[in-house]
PDB file of C-alpha atoms and ligand atoms in Angstrom:
ATOM      1  CA  MET A   1      19.108 -32.896 -39.021  1.00 53.00           C
ATOM      2  CA  LYS A   2      20.334 -29.385 -38.652  1.00 64.00           C
ATOM      3  CA  ARG A   3      24.011 -28.934 -39.055  1.00 72.00           C
ATOM      4  CA  ILE A   4      25.857 -27.415 -36.114  1.00 83.00           C
ATOM      5  CA  ASP A   5      28.220 -24.750 -37.346  1.00 92.00           C
ATOM      6  CA  LEU A   6      31.650 -25.520 -35.968  1.00 95.00           C
ATOM      7  CA  THR A   7      33.493 -22.785 -37.838  1.00 96.00           C
ATOM      8  CA  GLY A   8      35.984 -20.994 -35.624  1.00 97.00           C
ATOM      9  CA  LYS A   9      35.690 -23.570 -32.832  1.00 97.00           C
ATOM     10  CA  ARG A  10      38.746 -25.212 -31.379  1.00 97.00           C
ATOM     11  CA  PHE A  11      39.049 -28.917 -30.663  1.00 97.00           C
ATOM     12  CA  GLY A  12      42.398 -29.743 -29.106  1.00 95.00           C
ATOM     13  CA  ARG A  13      44.966 -28.565 -31.639  1.00 96.00           C
ATOM     14  CA  LEU A  14      42.429 -28.136 -34.403  1.00 97.00           C
ATOM     15  CA  VAL A  15      40.541 -24.977 -35.319  1.00 98.00           C
ATOM     16  CA  VAL A  16      37.640 -25.440 -37.712  1.00 97.00           C
ATOM     17  CA  VAL A  17      38.069 -23.152 -40.701  1.00 97.00           C
ATOM     18  CA  GLY A  18      34.977 -24.109 -42.646  1.00 97.00           C
ATOM     19  CA  PHE A  19      32.400 -26.599 -43.828  1.00 96.00           C
ATOM     20  CA  SER A  20      33.813 -29.058 -46.293  1.00 95.00           C
ATOM     21  CA  GLY A  21      30.805 -31.048 -47.482  1.00 95.00           C
ATOM     22  CA  GLN A  22      29.198 -34.245 -46.388  1.00 92.00           C
ATOM     23  CA  ALA A  23      30.668 -37.681 -45.854  1.00 90.00           C
ATOM     24  CA  SER A  24      29.034 -40.702 -47.493  1.00 91.00           C
ATOM     25  CA  ASN A  25      27.541 -41.617 -44.126  1.00 91.00           C
ATOM     26  CA  GLY A  26      25.815 -38.236 -43.918  1.00 91.00           C
ATOM     27  CA  ASN A  27      28.152 -36.698 -41.375  1.00 91.00           C
ATOM     28  CA  ALA A  28      29.304 -33.155 -41.930  1.00 94.00           C
ATOM     29  CA  LEU A  29      32.935 -32.763 -42.907  1.00 96.00           C
ATOM     30  CA  TRP A  30      34.962 -29.867 -41.642  1.00 97.00           C
ATOM     31  CA  GLN A  31      38.190 -28.352 -42.830  1.00 97.00           C
ATOM     32  CA  CYS A  32      40.478 -27.904 -39.860  1.00 98.00           C
ATOM     33  CA  GLN A  33      43.729 -26.078 -39.279  1.00 98.00           C
ATOM     34  CA  CYS A  34      46.109 -27.795 -36.886  1.00 97.00           C
ATOM     35  CA  ASP A  35      48.452 -25.878 -34.566  1.00 96.00           C
ATOM     36  CA  CYS A  36      51.375 -27.505 -36.342  1.00 95.00           C
ATOM     37  CA  GLY A  37      50.334 -25.804 -39.586  1.00 96.00           C
ATOM     38  CA  LYS A  38      48.739 -28.697 -41.397  1.00 96.00           C
ATOM     39  CA  THR A  39      45.170 -28.697 -42.585  1.00 96.00           C
ATOM     40  CA  MET A  40      42.908 -31.695 -42.698  1.00 96.00           C
ATOM     41  CA  VAL A  41      39.284 -32.643 -43.164  1.00 96.00           C
ATOM     42  CA  THR A  42      37.442 -34.611 -40.527  1.00 96.00           C
ATOM     43  CA  GLU A  43      33.890 -35.446 -39.540  1.00 95.00           C
ATOM     44  CA  GLY A  44      32.122 -33.093 -37.142  1.00 94.00           C
ATOM     45  CA  TYR A  45      31.108 -35.820 -34.739  1.00 93.00           C
ATOM     46  CA  ARG A  46      34.745 -36.930 -34.406  1.00 94.00           C
ATOM     47  CA  LEU A  47      35.646 -33.400 -33.321  1.00 96.00           C
ATOM     48  CA  ARG A  48      32.725 -33.026 -30.935  1.00 94.00           C
ATOM     49  CA  HIS A  49      33.416 -36.402 -29.322  1.00 94.00           C
ATOM     50  CA  GLY A  50      37.108 -35.731 -28.960  1.00 94.00           C
ATOM     51  CA  LEU A  51      38.061 -38.540 -31.317  1.00 94.00           C
ATOM     52  CA  THR A  52      40.089 -36.164 -33.431  1.00 95.00           C
ATOM     53  CA  SER A  53      42.057 -33.430 -31.727  1.00 95.00           C
ATOM     54  CA  SER A  54      45.001 -33.010 -34.061  1.00 95.00           C
ATOM     55  CA  CYS A  55      46.039 -33.791 -37.628  1.00 95.00           C
ATOM     56  CA  GLY A  56      47.903 -36.772 -36.202  1.00 91.00           C
ATOM     57  CA  CYS A  57      50.946 -34.827 -35.076  1.00 93.00           C
ATOM     58  CA  TYR A  58      49.951 -35.159 -31.404  1.00 86.00           C
ATOM     59  CA  ARG A  59      49.975 -38.938 -31.590  1.00 84.00           C
ATOM     60  CA  ALA A  60      53.286 -38.853 -33.455  1.00 86.00           C
ATOM     61  CA  GLU A  61      54.771 -36.656 -30.720  1.00 85.00           C
ATOM     62  CA  ARG A  62      53.484 -38.970 -28.003  1.00 86.00           C
ATOM     63  CA  MET A  63      55.054 -41.932 -29.759  1.00 85.00           C
ATOM     64  CA  ARG A  64      58.371 -40.115 -30.071  1.00 87.00           C
ATOM     65  CA  HIS A  65      58.201 -39.169 -26.396  1.00 86.00           C
ATOM     66  CA  VAL A  66      57.483 -42.735 -25.284  1.00 84.00           C
ATOM     67  CA  PHE A  67      60.288 -43.999 -27.481  1.00 82.00           C
ATOM     68  CA  ALA A  68      62.719 -41.455 -26.024  1.00 84.00           C
ATOM     69  CA  GLN A  69      61.728 -42.477 -22.484  1.00 82.00           C
ATOM     70  CA  GLN A  70      62.339 -46.120 -23.318  1.00 79.00           C
ATOM     71  CA  GLN A  71      65.749 -45.334 -24.751  1.00 76.00           C
ATOM     72  CA  LYS A  72      66.614 -43.399 -21.621  1.00 77.00           C
ATOM     73  CA  SER A  73      65.672 -46.204 -19.242  1.00 73.00           C
ATOM     74  CA  VAL A  74      67.571 -48.714 -21.340  1.00 68.00           C
ATOM     75  CA  SER A  75      70.803 -46.717 -21.126  1.00 67.00           C
ATOM     76  CA  ALA A  76      70.282 -46.002 -17.406  1.00 65.00           C
ATOM     77  CA  GLY A  77      69.735 -49.675 -16.709  1.00 59.00           C
ATOM     78  CA  ALA A  78      72.891 -50.703 -18.506  1.00 55.00           C
ATOM     79  CA  HIS A  79      75.187 -48.475 -16.391  1.00 51.00           C
ATOM     80  CA  GLN A  80      77.597 -48.172 -19.263  1.00 50.00           C
ATOM     81  CA  PRO A  81      80.726 -46.603 -17.849  1.00 49.00           C
ATOM     82  CA  GLY A  82      82.212 -43.915 -20.032  1.00 46.00           C
ATOM     83  CA  ALA A  83      79.013 -42.768 -21.644  1.00 45.00           C
ATOM     84  CA  LYS A  84      78.007 -40.729 -18.631  1.00 51.00           C
ATOM     85  CA  ASN A  85      79.425 -39.927 -15.272  1.00 55.00           C
ATOM     86  CA  HIS A  86      76.131 -40.305 -13.527  1.00 64.00           C
ATOM     87  CA  SER A  87      74.817 -43.639 -12.492  1.00 73.00           C
ATOM     88  CA  GLY A  88      71.273 -42.504 -11.822  1.00 78.00           C
ATOM     89  CA  VAL A  89      71.769 -43.337  -8.137  1.00 81.00           C
ATOM     90  CA  VAL A  90      72.423 -40.442  -5.781  1.00 85.00           C
ATOM     91  CA  GLY A  91      75.879 -40.571  -4.271  1.00 91.00           C
ATOM     92  CA  VAL A  92      77.236 -43.076  -6.743  1.00 92.00           C
ATOM     93  CA  SER A  93      79.257 -41.926  -9.716  1.00 92.00           C
ATOM     94  CA  PHE A  94      81.663 -43.414 -12.162  1.00 91.00           C
ATOM     95  CA  ASP A  95      85.287 -42.332 -12.018  1.00 89.00           C
ATOM     96  CA  ARG A  96      86.779 -42.425 -15.472  1.00 90.00           C
ATOM     97  CA  GLN A  97      90.338 -42.153 -14.199  1.00 89.00           C
ATOM     98  CA  THR A  98      90.234 -45.201 -11.993  1.00 90.00           C
ATOM     99  CA  GLY A  99      87.511 -47.000 -13.930  1.00 92.00           C
ATOM    100  CA  LYS A 100      85.693 -47.553 -10.673  1.00 94.00           C
ATOM    101  CA  TRP A 101      82.465 -46.512  -9.020  1.00 95.00           C
ATOM    102  CA  ASN A 102      82.664 -43.971  -6.242  1.00 94.00           C
ATOM    103  CA  ALA A 103      80.186 -44.160  -3.418  1.00 95.00           C
ATOM    104  CA  ARG A 104      79.963 -41.015  -1.342  1.00 94.00           C
ATOM    105  CA  LEU A 105      77.746 -39.750   1.402  1.00 93.00           C
ATOM    106  CA  PHE A 106      77.820 -36.424   3.124  1.00 90.00           C
ATOM    107  CA  TYR A 107      76.035 -36.262   6.422  1.00 88.00           C
ATOM    108  CA  ARG A 108      75.857 -33.164   8.564  1.00 87.00           C
ATOM    109  CA  GLY A 109      78.749 -31.644   6.655  1.00 87.00           C
ATOM    110  CA  LYS A 110      80.952 -34.688   7.041  1.00 89.00           C
ATOM    111  CA  LEU A 111      82.047 -37.098   4.385  1.00 91.00           C
ATOM    112  CA  ILE A 112      81.121 -40.337   6.100  1.00 91.00           C
ATOM    113  CA  LEU A 113      81.435 -42.527   3.038  1.00 94.00           C
ATOM    114  CA  ASN A 114      84.027 -42.212   0.304  1.00 94.00           C
ATOM    115  CA  LYS A 115      84.924 -45.536  -1.211  1.00 95.00           C
ATOM    116  CA  ARG A 116      85.681 -46.956  -4.607  1.00 95.00           C
ATOM    117  CA  PHE A 117      84.147 -50.133  -5.901  1.00 95.00           C
ATOM    118  CA  GLU A 118      84.813 -52.355  -8.859  1.00 94.00           C
ATOM    119  CA  ASP A 119      81.181 -52.824  -9.579  1.00 94.00           C
ATOM    120  CA  PHE A 120      78.181 -50.598  -9.516  1.00 93.00           C
ATOM    121  CA  GLU A 121      75.975 -52.799  -7.335  1.00 93.00           C
ATOM    122  CA  ALA A 122      78.584 -52.892  -4.564  1.00 95.00           C
ATOM    123  CA  ALA A 123      78.840 -49.102  -4.622  1.00 95.00           C
ATOM    124  CA  VAL A 124      75.065 -48.722  -4.397  1.00 94.00           C
ATOM    125  CA  ALA A 125      74.891 -51.230  -1.546  1.00 95.00           C
ATOM    126  CA  ALA A 126      77.584 -49.356   0.381  1.00 95.00           C
ATOM    127  CA  ARG A 127      75.797 -46.074  -0.145  1.00 94.00           C
ATOM    128  CA  LYS A 128      72.506 -47.592   1.071  1.00 93.00           C
ATOM    129  CA  ARG A 129      74.205 -49.025   4.176  1.00 93.00           C
ATOM    130  CA  ALA A 130      75.696 -45.622   4.963  1.00 93.00           C
ATOM    131  CA  GLU A 131      72.298 -43.967   4.541  1.00 91.00           C
ATOM    132  CA  LYS A 132      70.756 -46.430   7.001  1.00 91.00           C
ATOM    133  CA  LYS A 133      73.486 -45.658   9.511  1.00 87.00           C
ATOM    134  CA  CYS A 134      72.611 -41.969   9.273  1.00 84.00           C
ATOM    135  CA  ASP A 135      68.934 -42.684   9.779  1.00 82.00           C
ATOM    136  CA  ALA A 136      69.733 -44.713  12.888  1.00 77.00           C
ATOM    137  CA  SER A 137      71.852 -42.006  14.538  1.00 65.00           C
TER     138      SER A 137
HETATM  139 ZN1  LIG B 201      49.181 -31.159 -36.422  1.00 87.73          ZN
END
């Protein structure tokens, strides 16, 4: 089988820099340079079939990203007062001074809702009710 020369070709983050011998299974091995700066050797068919598109840094980044997203949703779901002023719900914010949740709604330039609540759910419910009122009018 004739070897396809992959030198200089790009596969995802990898650029093939040269032939690197043959694997025990007969597949051609290629030396690749990753965008992150690392070099690695992989089989040609893995490159051509998109099985390898980085030295592994892409997967590591994805994992980090997913982990960060999970952390974010955990802290947003907890509604820990003090950590952040924002509740994640529009019109509802935590007031550090009073230790309460403020529900506000501006409609056509008027403040039609401005109330404080002991708990977050009550503030969100009030805000939702006010929004419905606006929709109805
Ligand atoms: Zn890399």
